[in-house]
Every structure is written in structure tokens, then in C-alpha cells.
Amino acid sequence: MNASPRTADALRSALAGLLDGLPPSQAAQAVERLIASYRGTTPTDAPVLRDRSDVAAYAAYRMPATFEAVRSALGALRDAAPDWRPRTHTDVGGGTGAASWAVAEAWEDEPEGGPRTTVLDWAEPALALGRELAAGAFEAEWRRARIGSALRLDDTDLVTVSYVLKELTEADRTTVVTEAARAAQAVVIVEPGTPDGYERIIAARDVLIGAGLRVAAPCPHSGACPIEPGRDWCHFAARVSRSSLHRRVKGGSLAYEDEKFSYVAATRFPVAPVVSRVTRRPQIRKGQVLLDLCGPEDEGLSRTTVTKRHGALYKEARDAEWGDAWPPEG
């Protein structure tokens, strides 16, 4: 499912020209410093985003990728609960609001429009820029709050926590996820698609299940993850258009890149998870497609081969993408 032209185009327009007046070398240096911070150990007693140049560079560089990753996770939640409509949304550690843009896009075609959003973050420069970027696109309250053990949330329909847990201590992660589970009807958590990002997602998944929520996606069930710890990790990919800043910082000339992410979506209301989910890029070979799947709790991980003899299912397999449900509906 492609992003809605209205919201996706509005985000691109909001980001266009954001770095006007900021020397390219300064923008690139800010991005490189931020990347180093996020890949290393970030202190939890100070925001990573320190000033306007940091925030502008971060928004131009990271918002499109975060938007696409969260949009993909929300799409899986919507597939599992197609009749559910959140009326309120809290974006924990939302920074400049990329996840909030994704939430606005997910339900923008509803007669009542998207949910009322509250963005919480401890970096005032990020909140200020997020408010500026979202003006005229969707309604949101931008509120400064420390994301940690003292966090208290108002009851809400949906909580998103995207690319935040790495910045927290283990104790604060547990507290934040526990509070999200207490306050919300649905919780969506997204982390980088790295082994340690997946470990944080699995820990959060355990907290959500322990709090009485059921997994809507990506897992087909709420039982134990079948992946043996340390041997592999569950992650997916979202296609992101690369800006000129991306190309300056990372090099290369491709117009896109794939954002790798791990996520969990869990709810307090009934959902219909997929029967199985494609957990790797399908391998298309002559006359056959190999699909790596995570299936029902009693089946775990498996590989299935779909050949021309399967008729219409073979075409579906050739069109299948990493992260899709399998078998396709119908």
C-alpha cells in the first residue's frame, strides 16, 4: 500500500527547503553526529537534538524513513483490525512528529478524519519544528515531557513509540512500555531492524503481553517468538526516497533506500492476525518461489516452495513482498 498522496506529499513539501540557509557541510556534520549518537550509547539525561540545526538536519534526514517504517507497521495493524478507528493518539518521544504524520495518513480518509494527536518529547527544539512542519496538515498538541520512569499518559486509543527505546535505560524502557500498555487500546512500537533493535522489540512484546494485550502484528500469534536468541532477528524493510542530504551523507546515487525496522503492534480488543507472514525477501527462481514464513504457534518458522503447479497461487507468490501475509486473502 502506497502512502496517501495527500499526507505523503504534504510531508515532502514541509521538509523541502528545511535546510535552506544552513551550509551543506554543517547539515552533513549534524547528521553524522546524530547517527553516531544513535548507534552508540546515548545518555538519557539530555536530549540528543540540541538546537535548531540539529533538529532540521534530523528531520530532513530521518523523518521520511521513520514515516515509512511506522506507516508499514500501522498498515499491518489496520489489516488485523480493519474496523477499528482510533480517535486519540499519543506519540511518545515523537520528536518532530514522523510517527504522527504516519498516523494522520493511516486514517485520513475516515469521515471524522484522523485521530487527535498529542506529541510528547523532551527536546523543545524538536517539538517546535514538529509543530511548524505539521501546521495545516493535521491537528496536534506538542507537549514537553521527560520520557522515562516518571512518564504518565492520559488514557488514549493509540500509543506509538518509534525509535525511542534505544535512548532509554532498560528500566525506563520497561516503565514506558508498561505505561503505554496501561493507557492505550493499541500500542505500536518500532525500532531499528538490527539485532539489538529486535531484542528491544521482543522485550517490549513480552511486557505488552504480560499486561494483557494480544499481538496484532507482525506475529501470527501471541506465543513465544520461535527465533532462537542470538541466531537471527525479525525485521522488515520499507522503501524510502532519498533526498539530496541522504546522498551527500551516505554517498551513492540511488534515488531510494530500504529502511530496516522491527516492530510490534498489540491491542486490548479482538484482532485477526495473519496466518503466516513472509519474514525474508522471497527468492524467485525458475518456475518456483521460496518463501520464508513465520506461522502458527505450533508450526513456528518454515520455508515453503510455490511452483507453477500451484496455479494462481504461484502468481501471488511471485508478487509477494517481504512482510506480507501468506497465504493471500481469498
mmCIF file of C-alpha atoms in Angstrom:
data_model
loop_
_atom_site.group_PDB
_atom_site.id
_atom_site.type_symbol
_atom_site.label_atom_id
_atom_site.label_comp_id
_atom_site.label_asym_id
_atom_site.label_seq_id
_atom_site.Cartn_x
_atom_site.Cartn_y
_atom_site.Cartn_z
ATOM 1 C CA MET A 1 0.000 0.000 0.000
ATOM 2 C CA ASN A 2 1.479 3.321 -1.022
ATOM 3 C CA ALA A 3 1.334 6.331 1.243
ATOM 4 C CA SER A 4 -1.584 8.646 0.617
ATOM 5 C CA PRO A 5 -0.535 11.341 -1.861
ATOM 6 C CA ARG A 6 -2.109 13.999 0.337
ATOM 7 C CA THR A 7 -0.189 13.257 3.513
ATOM 8 C CA ALA A 8 3.000 11.952 1.903
ATOM 9 C CA ASP A 9 3.183 14.931 -0.454
ATOM 10 C CA ALA A 10 2.418 17.305 2.387
ATOM 11 C CA LEU A 11 5.307 15.853 4.393
ATOM 12 C CA ARG A 12 7.685 16.139 1.448
ATOM 13 C CA SER A 13 6.590 19.734 0.913
ATOM 14 C CA ALA A 14 7.055 20.532 4.586
ATOM 15 C CA LEU A 15 10.573 19.103 4.525
ATOM 16 C CA ALA A 16 11.544 20.758 1.241
ATOM 17 C CA GLY A 17 13.755 23.728 1.838
ATOM 18 C CA LEU A 18 14.063 22.949 5.531
ATOM 19 C CA LEU A 19 17.833 23.246 5.311
ATOM 20 C CA ASP A 20 17.796 26.456 3.259
ATOM 21 C CA GLY A 21 20.335 28.813 4.771
ATOM 22 C CA LEU A 22 22.147 26.018 6.593
ATOM 23 C CA PRO A 23 25.538 25.297 4.957
ATOM 24 C CA PRO A 24 25.558 21.779 3.456
ATOM 25 C CA SER A 25 28.700 20.869 5.396
ATOM 26 C CA GLN A 26 27.019 21.883 8.683
ATOM 27 C CA ALA A 27 23.925 19.846 7.870
ATOM 28 C CA ALA A 28 26.032 16.814 6.963
ATOM 29 C CA GLN A 29 28.109 17.154 10.149
ATOM 30 C CA ALA A 30 24.972 17.374 12.266
ATOM 31 C CA VAL A 31 23.553 14.239 10.647
ATOM 32 C CA GLU A 32 26.820 12.327 11.092
ATOM 33 C CA ARG A 33 26.947 13.282 14.773
ATOM 34 C CA LEU A 34 23.350 12.195 15.271
ATOM 35 C CA ILE A 35 23.977 8.880 13.529
ATOM 36 C CA ALA A 36 26.954 8.282 15.832
ATOM 37 C CA SER A 37 24.782 9.094 18.858
ATOM 38 C CA TYR A 38 22.028 6.701 17.851
ATOM 39 C CA ARG A 39 24.478 3.896 17.065
ATOM 40 C CA GLY A 40 26.336 4.358 20.308
ATOM 41 C CA THR A 41 25.319 4.774 23.913
ATOM 42 C CA THR A 42 23.151 7.845 24.281
ATOM 43 C CA PRO A 43 22.900 9.490 27.714
ATOM 44 C CA THR A 44 19.341 9.543 28.969
ATOM 45 C CA ASP A 45 19.741 12.749 30.967
ATOM 46 C CA ALA A 46 19.848 15.063 27.926
ATOM 47 C CA PRO A 47 18.060 15.219 24.570
ATOM 48 C CA VAL A 48 20.057 14.120 21.521
ATOM 49 C CA LEU A 49 18.619 17.001 19.477
ATOM 50 C CA ARG A 50 20.237 20.113 20.945
ATOM 51 C CA ASP A 51 19.331 23.035 18.692
ATOM 52 C CA ARG A 52 17.588 24.146 15.516
ATOM 53 C CA SER A 53 20.373 22.957 13.177
ATOM 54 C CA ASP A 54 20.382 19.514 14.818
ATOM 55 C CA VAL A 55 16.623 19.274 14.554
ATOM 56 C CA ALA A 56 16.456 20.497 10.950
ATOM 57 C CA ALA A 57 19.147 18.042 9.858
ATOM 58 C CA TYR A 58 17.483 15.209 11.749
ATOM 59 C CA ALA A 59 14.056 15.986 10.304
ATOM 60 C CA ALA A 60 15.304 16.190 6.715
ATOM 61 C CA TYR A 61 17.351 13.025 7.069
ATOM 62 C CA ARG A 62 15.281 10.767 9.332
ATOM 63 C CA MET A 63 11.617 11.768 9.085
ATOM 64 C CA PRO A 64 10.956 10.105 5.701
ATOM 65 C CA ALA A 65 12.409 6.789 6.913
ATOM 66 C CA THR A 66 10.582 6.862 10.244
ATOM 67 C CA PHE A 67 7.355 7.821 8.466
ATOM 68 C CA GLU A 68 7.621 4.831 6.108
ATOM 69 C CA ALA A 69 8.532 2.339 8.848
ATOM 70 C CA VAL A 70 5.685 3.425 11.128
ATOM 71 C CA ARG A 71 3.285 3.586 8.168
ATOM 72 C CA SER A 72 4.126 -0.042 7.371
ATOM 73 C CA ALA A 73 3.531 -1.131 10.981
ATOM 74 C CA LEU A 74 0.227 0.754 11.088
ATOM 75 C CA GLY A 75 -0.788 -0.898 7.819
ATOM 76 C CA ALA A 76 -0.299 -4.315 9.432
ATOM 77 C CA LEU A 77 -2.342 -3.206 12.461
ATOM 78 C CA ARG A 78 -5.142 -1.994 10.186
ATOM 79 C CA ASP A 79 -5.121 -5.311 8.310
ATOM 80 C CA ALA A 80 -5.563 -7.151 11.619
ATOM 81 C CA ALA A 81 -8.309 -4.781 12.854
ATOM 82 C CA PRO A 82 -9.884 -3.200 9.743
ATOM 83 C CA ASP A 83 -12.942 -1.857 11.568
ATOM 84 C CA TRP A 84 -11.053 -0.140 14.390
ATOM 85 C CA ARG A 85 -10.690 3.652 14.315
ATOM 86 C CA PRO A 86 -8.593 5.482 16.907
ATOM 87 C CA ARG A 87 -9.977 8.835 17.976
ATOM 88 C CA THR A 88 -6.999 9.815 20.114
ATOM 89 C CA HIS A 89 -3.296 9.158 19.674
ATOM 90 C CA THR A 90 -0.215 9.798 21.809
ATOM 91 C CA ASP A 91 3.220 9.835 20.165
ATOM 92 C CA VAL A 92 5.729 9.047 22.930
ATOM 93 C CA GLY A 93 9.161 10.513 22.218
ATOM 94 C CA GLY A 94 7.724 11.747 18.941
ATOM 95 C CA GLY A 95 10.316 14.457 18.322
ATOM 96 C CA THR A 96 9.457 16.234 15.073
ATOM 97 C CA GLY A 97 6.387 14.039 14.605
ATOM 98 C CA ALA A 98 7.210 11.489 11.896
ATOM 99 C CA ALA A 99 5.041 8.796 13.526
ATOM 100 C CA SER A 100 2.228 11.310 13.929
ATOM 101 C CA TRP A 101 2.340 12.012 10.193
ATOM 102 C CA ALA A 102 2.016 8.258 9.602
ATOM 103 C CA VAL A 103 -0.972 8.045 11.946
ATOM 104 C CA ALA A 104 -2.603 11.024 10.223
ATOM 105 C CA GLU A 105 -2.105 9.287 6.859
ATOM 106 C CA ALA A 106 -3.453 5.935 8.057
ATOM 107 C CA TRP A 107 -6.906 7.231 8.964
ATOM 108 C CA GLU A 108 -7.171 10.447 6.960
ATOM 109 C CA ASP A 109 -9.951 9.090 4.733
ATOM 110 C CA GLU A 110 -12.289 8.493 7.659
ATOM 111 C CA PRO A 111 -15.330 10.830 7.720
ATOM 112 C CA GLU A 112 -14.112 12.273 11.026
ATOM 113 C CA GLY A 113 -10.522 12.480 9.790
ATOM 114 C CA GLY A 114 -7.514 11.183 11.687
ATOM 115 C CA PRO A 115 -7.256 10.974 15.478
ATOM 116 C CA ARG A 116 -6.428 13.869 17.782
ATOM 117 C CA THR A 117 -2.709 13.593 18.428
ATOM 118 C CA THR A 118 -0.514 14.551 21.366
ATOM 119 C CA VAL A 119 3.243 14.506 20.739
ATOM 120 C CA LEU A 120 5.443 14.101 23.802
ATOM 121 C CA ASP A 121 9.184 14.719 23.721
ATOM 122 C CA TRP A 122 11.861 16.144 25.993
ATOM 123 C CA ALA A 123 13.562 18.219 23.262
ATOM 124 C CA GLU A 124 11.836 21.591 22.913
ATOM 125 C CA PRO A 125 13.591 22.390 19.582
ATOM 126 C CA ALA A 126 12.174 19.162 18.113
ATOM 127 C CA LEU A 127 8.670 19.972 19.332
ATOM 128 C CA ALA A 128 8.893 23.497 17.936
ATOM 129 C CA LEU A 129 9.951 22.305 14.499
ATOM 130 C CA GLY A 130 7.410 19.489 14.518
ATOM 131 C CA ARG A 131 4.664 21.984 15.264
ATOM 132 C CA GLU A 132 5.888 24.151 12.417
ATOM 133 C CA LEU A 133 6.045 21.288 9.911
ATOM 134 C CA ALA A 134 2.591 19.933 10.793
ATOM 135 C CA ALA A 135 0.797 23.298 10.647
ATOM 136 C CA GLY A 136 -2.124 22.932 8.272
ATOM 137 C CA ALA A 137 -1.560 19.184 7.783
ATOM 138 C CA PHE A 138 -3.065 17.714 10.974
ATOM 139 C CA GLU A 139 -4.094 18.836 14.434
ATOM 140 C CA ALA A 140 -1.732 18.010 17.282
ATOM 141 C CA GLU A 141 -0.695 19.187 20.714
ATOM 142 C CA TRP A 142 3.081 19.342 21.159
ATOM 143 C CA ARG A 143 3.988 18.869 24.811
ATOM 144 C CA ARG A 144 7.343 18.697 26.546
ATOM 145 C CA ALA A 145 7.714 15.643 28.772
ATOM 146 C CA ARG A 146 10.538 13.526 30.083
ATOM 147 C CA ILE A 147 10.344 10.073 28.532
ATOM 148 C CA GLY A 148 11.335 7.762 31.350
ATOM 149 C CA SER A 149 10.327 6.411 34.727
ATOM 150 C CA ALA A 150 8.166 9.446 35.566
ATOM 151 C CA LEU A 151 6.091 9.234 32.368
ATOM 152 C CA ARG A 152 2.339 9.270 32.913
ATOM 153 C CA LEU A 153 -0.037 9.122 29.957
ATOM 154 C CA ASP A 154 -3.646 10.124 29.610
ATOM 155 C CA ASP A 155 -5.912 7.302 28.507
ATOM 156 C CA THR A 156 -5.884 7.140 24.712
ATOM 157 C CA ASP A 157 -6.838 4.867 21.841
ATOM 158 C CA LEU A 158 -3.393 4.536 20.259
ATOM 159 C CA VAL A 159 0.167 4.978 21.514
ATOM 160 C CA THR A 160 3.153 4.968 19.170
ATOM 161 C CA VAL A 161 6.743 4.650 20.396
ATOM 162 C CA SER A 162 9.115 4.850 17.437
ATOM 163 C CA TYR A 163 12.916 4.781 17.541
ATOM 164 C CA VAL A 164 12.873 5.761 21.217
ATOM 165 C CA LEU A 165 13.699 2.702 23.323
ATOM 166 C CA LYS A 166 17.422 2.692 22.465
ATOM 167 C CA GLU A 167 17.732 6.116 24.099
ATOM 168 C CA LEU A 168 16.428 4.764 27.418
ATOM 169 C CA THR A 169 17.847 2.647 30.182
ATOM 170 C CA GLU A 170 16.449 -0.865 30.429
ATOM 171 C CA ALA A 171 14.392 0.109 33.484
ATOM 172 C CA ASP A 172 12.962 3.161 31.724
ATOM 173 C CA ARG A 173 12.103 1.071 28.654
ATOM 174 C CA THR A 174 10.046 -1.262 30.804
ATOM 175 C CA THR A 175 8.330 1.641 32.529
ATOM 176 C CA VAL A 176 7.466 3.404 29.258
ATOM 177 C CA VAL A 177 6.080 0.264 27.606
ATOM 178 C CA THR A 178 4.141 -0.663 30.750
ATOM 179 C CA GLU A 179 2.609 2.814 30.888
ATOM 180 C CA ALA A 180 1.730 2.678 27.185
ATOM 181 C CA ALA A 181 0.016 -0.676 27.724
ATOM 182 C CA ARG A 182 -1.938 0.709 30.682
ATOM 183 C CA ALA A 183 -3.125 3.826 28.896
ATOM 184 C CA ALA A 184 -3.895 2.626 25.367
ATOM 185 C CA GLN A 185 -6.223 0.349 23.473
ATOM 186 C CA ALA A 186 -3.474 -0.267 20.911
ATOM 187 C CA VAL A 187 0.304 0.146 21.099
ATOM 188 C CA VAL A 188 2.706 0.241 18.150
ATOM 189 C CA ILE A 189 6.442 0.159 18.870
ATOM 190 C CA VAL A 190 9.081 0.498 16.138
ATOM 191 C CA GLU A 191 12.852 0.128 16.482
ATOM 192 C CA PRO A 192 15.760 -0.161 14.026
ATOM 193 C CA GLY A 193 15.894 -3.500 12.191
ATOM 194 C CA THR A 194 19.110 -4.566 13.891
ATOM 195 C CA PRO A 195 19.738 -7.486 16.254
ATOM 196 C CA ASP A 196 19.666 -5.187 19.288
ATOM 197 C CA GLY A 197 16.593 -3.347 17.950
ATOM 198 C CA TYR A 198 14.813 -6.684 17.624
ATOM 199 C CA GLU A 199 15.838 -7.604 21.188
ATOM 200 C CA ARG A 200 14.217 -4.412 22.457
ATOM 201 C CA ILE A 201 11.066 -5.205 20.470
ATOM 202 C CA ILE A 202 10.897 -8.728 21.902
ATOM 203 C CA ALA A 203 11.312 -7.357 25.440
ATOM 204 C CA ALA A 204 8.551 -4.804 24.766
ATOM 205 C CA ARG A 205 6.359 -7.539 23.258
ATOM 206 C CA ASP A 206 6.723 -9.568 26.462
ATOM 207 C CA VAL A 207 5.705 -6.551 28.555
ATOM 208 C CA LEU A 208 2.657 -5.873 26.364
ATOM 209 C CA ILE A 209 1.503 -9.498 26.516
ATOM 210 C CA GLY A 210 2.095 -9.573 30.265
ATOM 211 C CA ALA A 211 -0.142 -6.506 30.568
ATOM 212 C CA GLY A 212 -2.998 -8.356 28.876
ATOM 213 C CA LEU A 213 -2.636 -7.162 25.278
ATOM 214 C CA ARG A 214 -2.640 -9.515 22.292
ATOM 215 C CA VAL A 215 -0.238 -9.249 19.368
ATOM 216 C CA ALA A 216 -1.852 -7.989 16.165
ATOM 217 C CA ALA A 217 1.310 -7.849 14.026
ATOM 218 C CA PRO A 218 3.738 -8.851 12.746
ATOM 219 C CA CYS A 219 3.423 -12.153 14.612
ATOM 220 C CA PRO A 220 0.650 -14.640 13.759
ATOM 221 C CA HIS A 221 0.163 -15.319 17.489
ATOM 222 C CA SER A 222 0.951 -14.056 20.998
ATOM 223 C CA GLY A 223 3.062 -17.055 21.961
ATOM 224 C CA ALA A 224 6.824 -17.154 22.285
ATOM 225 C CA CYS A 225 8.847 -15.947 19.315
ATOM 226 C CA PRO A 226 10.217 -19.048 17.518
ATOM 227 C CA ILE A 227 13.531 -17.360 16.655
ATOM 228 C CA GLU A 228 16.383 -18.742 18.737
ATOM 229 C CA PRO A 229 18.020 -15.810 20.570
ATOM 230 C CA GLY A 230 21.346 -14.828 19.055
ATOM 231 C CA ARG A 231 20.868 -16.796 15.823
ATOM 232 C CA ASP A 232 18.592 -14.471 13.850
ATOM 233 C CA TRP A 233 16.278 -11.498 14.249
ATOM 234 C CA CYS A 234 12.879 -10.494 12.900
ATOM 235 C CA HIS A 235 12.891 -7.324 10.814
ATOM 236 C CA PHE A 236 11.336 -5.843 7.701
ATOM 237 C CA ALA A 237 12.084 -3.159 5.126
ATOM 238 C CA ALA A 238 10.304 -0.017 3.887
ATOM 239 C CA ARG A 239 11.279 1.749 0.664
ATOM 240 C CA VAL A 240 12.284 5.400 1.224
ATOM 241 C CA SER A 241 13.008 8.051 -1.379
ATOM 242 C CA ARG A 242 16.479 9.511 -0.814
ATOM 243 C CA SER A 243 16.882 13.246 -0.557
ATOM 244 C CA SER A 244 19.979 15.136 -1.653
ATOM 245 C CA LEU A 245 21.017 15.209 2.027
ATOM 246 C CA HIS A 246 20.847 11.397 2.158
ATOM 247 C CA ARG A 247 23.077 11.186 -0.884
ATOM 248 C CA ARG A 248 25.565 13.747 0.489
ATOM 249 C CA VAL A 249 25.901 11.936 3.816
ATOM 250 C CA LYS A 250 25.793 8.321 2.627
ATOM 251 C CA GLY A 251 27.178 8.709 -0.867
ATOM 252 C CA GLY A 252 25.848 6.844 -3.870
ATOM 253 C CA SER A 253 23.328 7.898 -6.462
ATOM 254 C CA LEU A 254 20.304 5.648 -5.949
ATOM 255 C CA ALA A 255 17.028 7.531 -5.620
ATOM 256 C CA TYR A 256 15.862 5.265 -2.810
ATOM 257 C CA GLU A 257 16.995 3.156 0.109
ATOM 258 C CA ASP A 258 15.393 0.497 2.275
ATOM 259 C CA GLU A 259 14.759 1.342 5.911
ATOM 260 C CA LYS A 260 15.161 -1.820 8.007
ATOM 261 C CA PHE A 261 12.946 -1.902 11.084
ATOM 262 C CA SER A 262 11.490 -4.203 13.731
ATOM 263 C CA TYR A 263 8.099 -3.626 15.290
ATOM 264 C CA VAL A 264 5.233 -4.949 17.357
ATOM 265 C CA ALA A 265 1.587 -3.893 17.353
ATOM 266 C CA ALA A 266 -0.625 -5.103 20.215
ATOM 267 C CA THR A 267 -4.205 -4.391 21.255
ATOM 268 C CA ARG A 268 -6.773 -4.786 24.018
ATOM 269 C CA PHE A 269 -9.538 -5.559 21.509
ATOM 270 C CA PRO A 270 -10.056 -8.600 19.245
ATOM 271 C CA VAL A 271 -7.835 -8.802 16.174
ATOM 272 C CA ALA A 272 -7.292 -11.243 13.322
ATOM 273 C CA PRO A 273 -3.537 -11.736 12.878
ATOM 274 C CA VAL A 274 -2.217 -13.208 9.649
ATOM 275 C CA VAL A 275 -1.990 -16.990 9.301
ATOM 276 C CA SER A 276 1.694 -16.640 8.390
ATOM 277 C CA ARG A 277 3.988 -13.759 7.478
ATOM 278 C CA VAL A 278 6.820 -13.601 4.961
ATOM 279 C CA THR A 279 9.945 -12.938 7.021
ATOM 280 C CA ARG A 280 12.564 -12.564 4.266
ATOM 281 C CA ARG A 281 12.654 -11.341 0.703
ATOM 282 C CA PRO A 282 11.023 -14.038 -1.457
ATOM 283 C CA GLN A 283 13.529 -15.925 -3.596
ATOM 284 C CA ILE A 284 12.254 -16.140 -7.161
ATOM 285 C CA ARG A 285 13.796 -18.931 -9.186
ATOM 286 C CA LYS A 286 12.906 -20.578 -12.462
ATOM 287 C CA GLY A 287 9.423 -21.982 -12.050
ATOM 288 C CA GLN A 288 9.322 -21.588 -8.276
ATOM 289 C CA VAL A 289 9.275 -19.106 -5.393
ATOM 290 C CA LEU A 290 10.791 -19.814 -1.985
ATOM 291 C CA LEU A 291 9.025 -18.151 0.932
ATOM 292 C CA ASP A 292 10.413 -17.989 4.474
ATOM 293 C CA LEU A 293 7.453 -17.845 6.840
ATOM 294 C CA CYS A 294 6.605 -17.344 10.499
ATOM 295 C CA GLY A 295 3.411 -19.297 11.061
ATOM 296 C CA PRO A 296 1.047 -20.517 13.763
ATOM 297 C CA GLU A 297 2.455 -21.075 17.232
ATOM 298 C CA ASP A 298 2.629 -24.859 16.758
ATOM 299 C CA GLU A 299 4.449 -24.504 13.412
ATOM 300 C CA GLY A 300 6.974 -21.726 14.027
ATOM 301 C CA LEU A 301 9.410 -20.900 11.235
ATOM 302 C CA SER A 302 9.261 -22.705 7.918
ATOM 303 C CA ARG A 303 10.103 -22.435 4.248
ATOM 304 C CA THR A 304 7.532 -23.202 1.580
ATOM 305 C CA THR A 305 8.074 -23.625 -2.141
ATOM 306 C CA VAL A 306 5.378 -22.425 -4.526
ATOM 307 C CA THR A 307 5.661 -23.684 -8.107
ATOM 308 C CA LYS A 308 3.792 -23.246 -11.361
ATOM 309 C CA ARG A 309 1.792 -26.327 -10.475
ATOM 310 C CA HIS A 310 0.086 -24.227 -7.795
ATOM 311 C CA GLY A 311 -1.615 -22.149 -10.495
ATOM 312 C CA ALA A 312 -2.912 -18.765 -9.342
ATOM 313 C CA LEU A 313 -1.052 -19.124 -6.042
ATOM 314 C CA TYR A 314 2.228 -19.115 -7.957
ATOM 315 C CA LYS A 315 1.481 -15.665 -9.377
ATOM 316 C CA GLU A 316 0.603 -14.469 -5.880
ATOM 317 C CA ALA A 317 3.919 -15.823 -4.616
ATOM 318 C CA ARG A 318 5.850 -14.040 -7.371
ATOM 319 C CA ASP A 319 4.138 -10.788 -6.336
ATOM 320 C CA ALA A 320 4.625 -11.366 -2.601
ATOM 321 C CA GLU A 321 6.866 -8.985 -0.702
ATOM 322 C CA TRP A 322 8.845 -9.161 2.497
ATOM 323 C CA GLY A 323 6.417 -8.621 5.378
ATOM 324 C CA ASP A 324 3.279 -9.691 3.500
ATOM 325 C CA ALA A 325 0.663 -12.042 4.877
ATOM 326 C CA TRP A 326 0.665 -15.571 3.498
ATOM 327 C CA PRO A 327 -1.404 -17.102 2.063
ATOM 328 C CA PRO A 328 -3.072 -14.066 0.479
ATOM 329 C CA GLU A 329 -6.697 -13.460 1.371
ATOM 330 C CA GLY A 330 -9.076 -15.379 -0.870
#
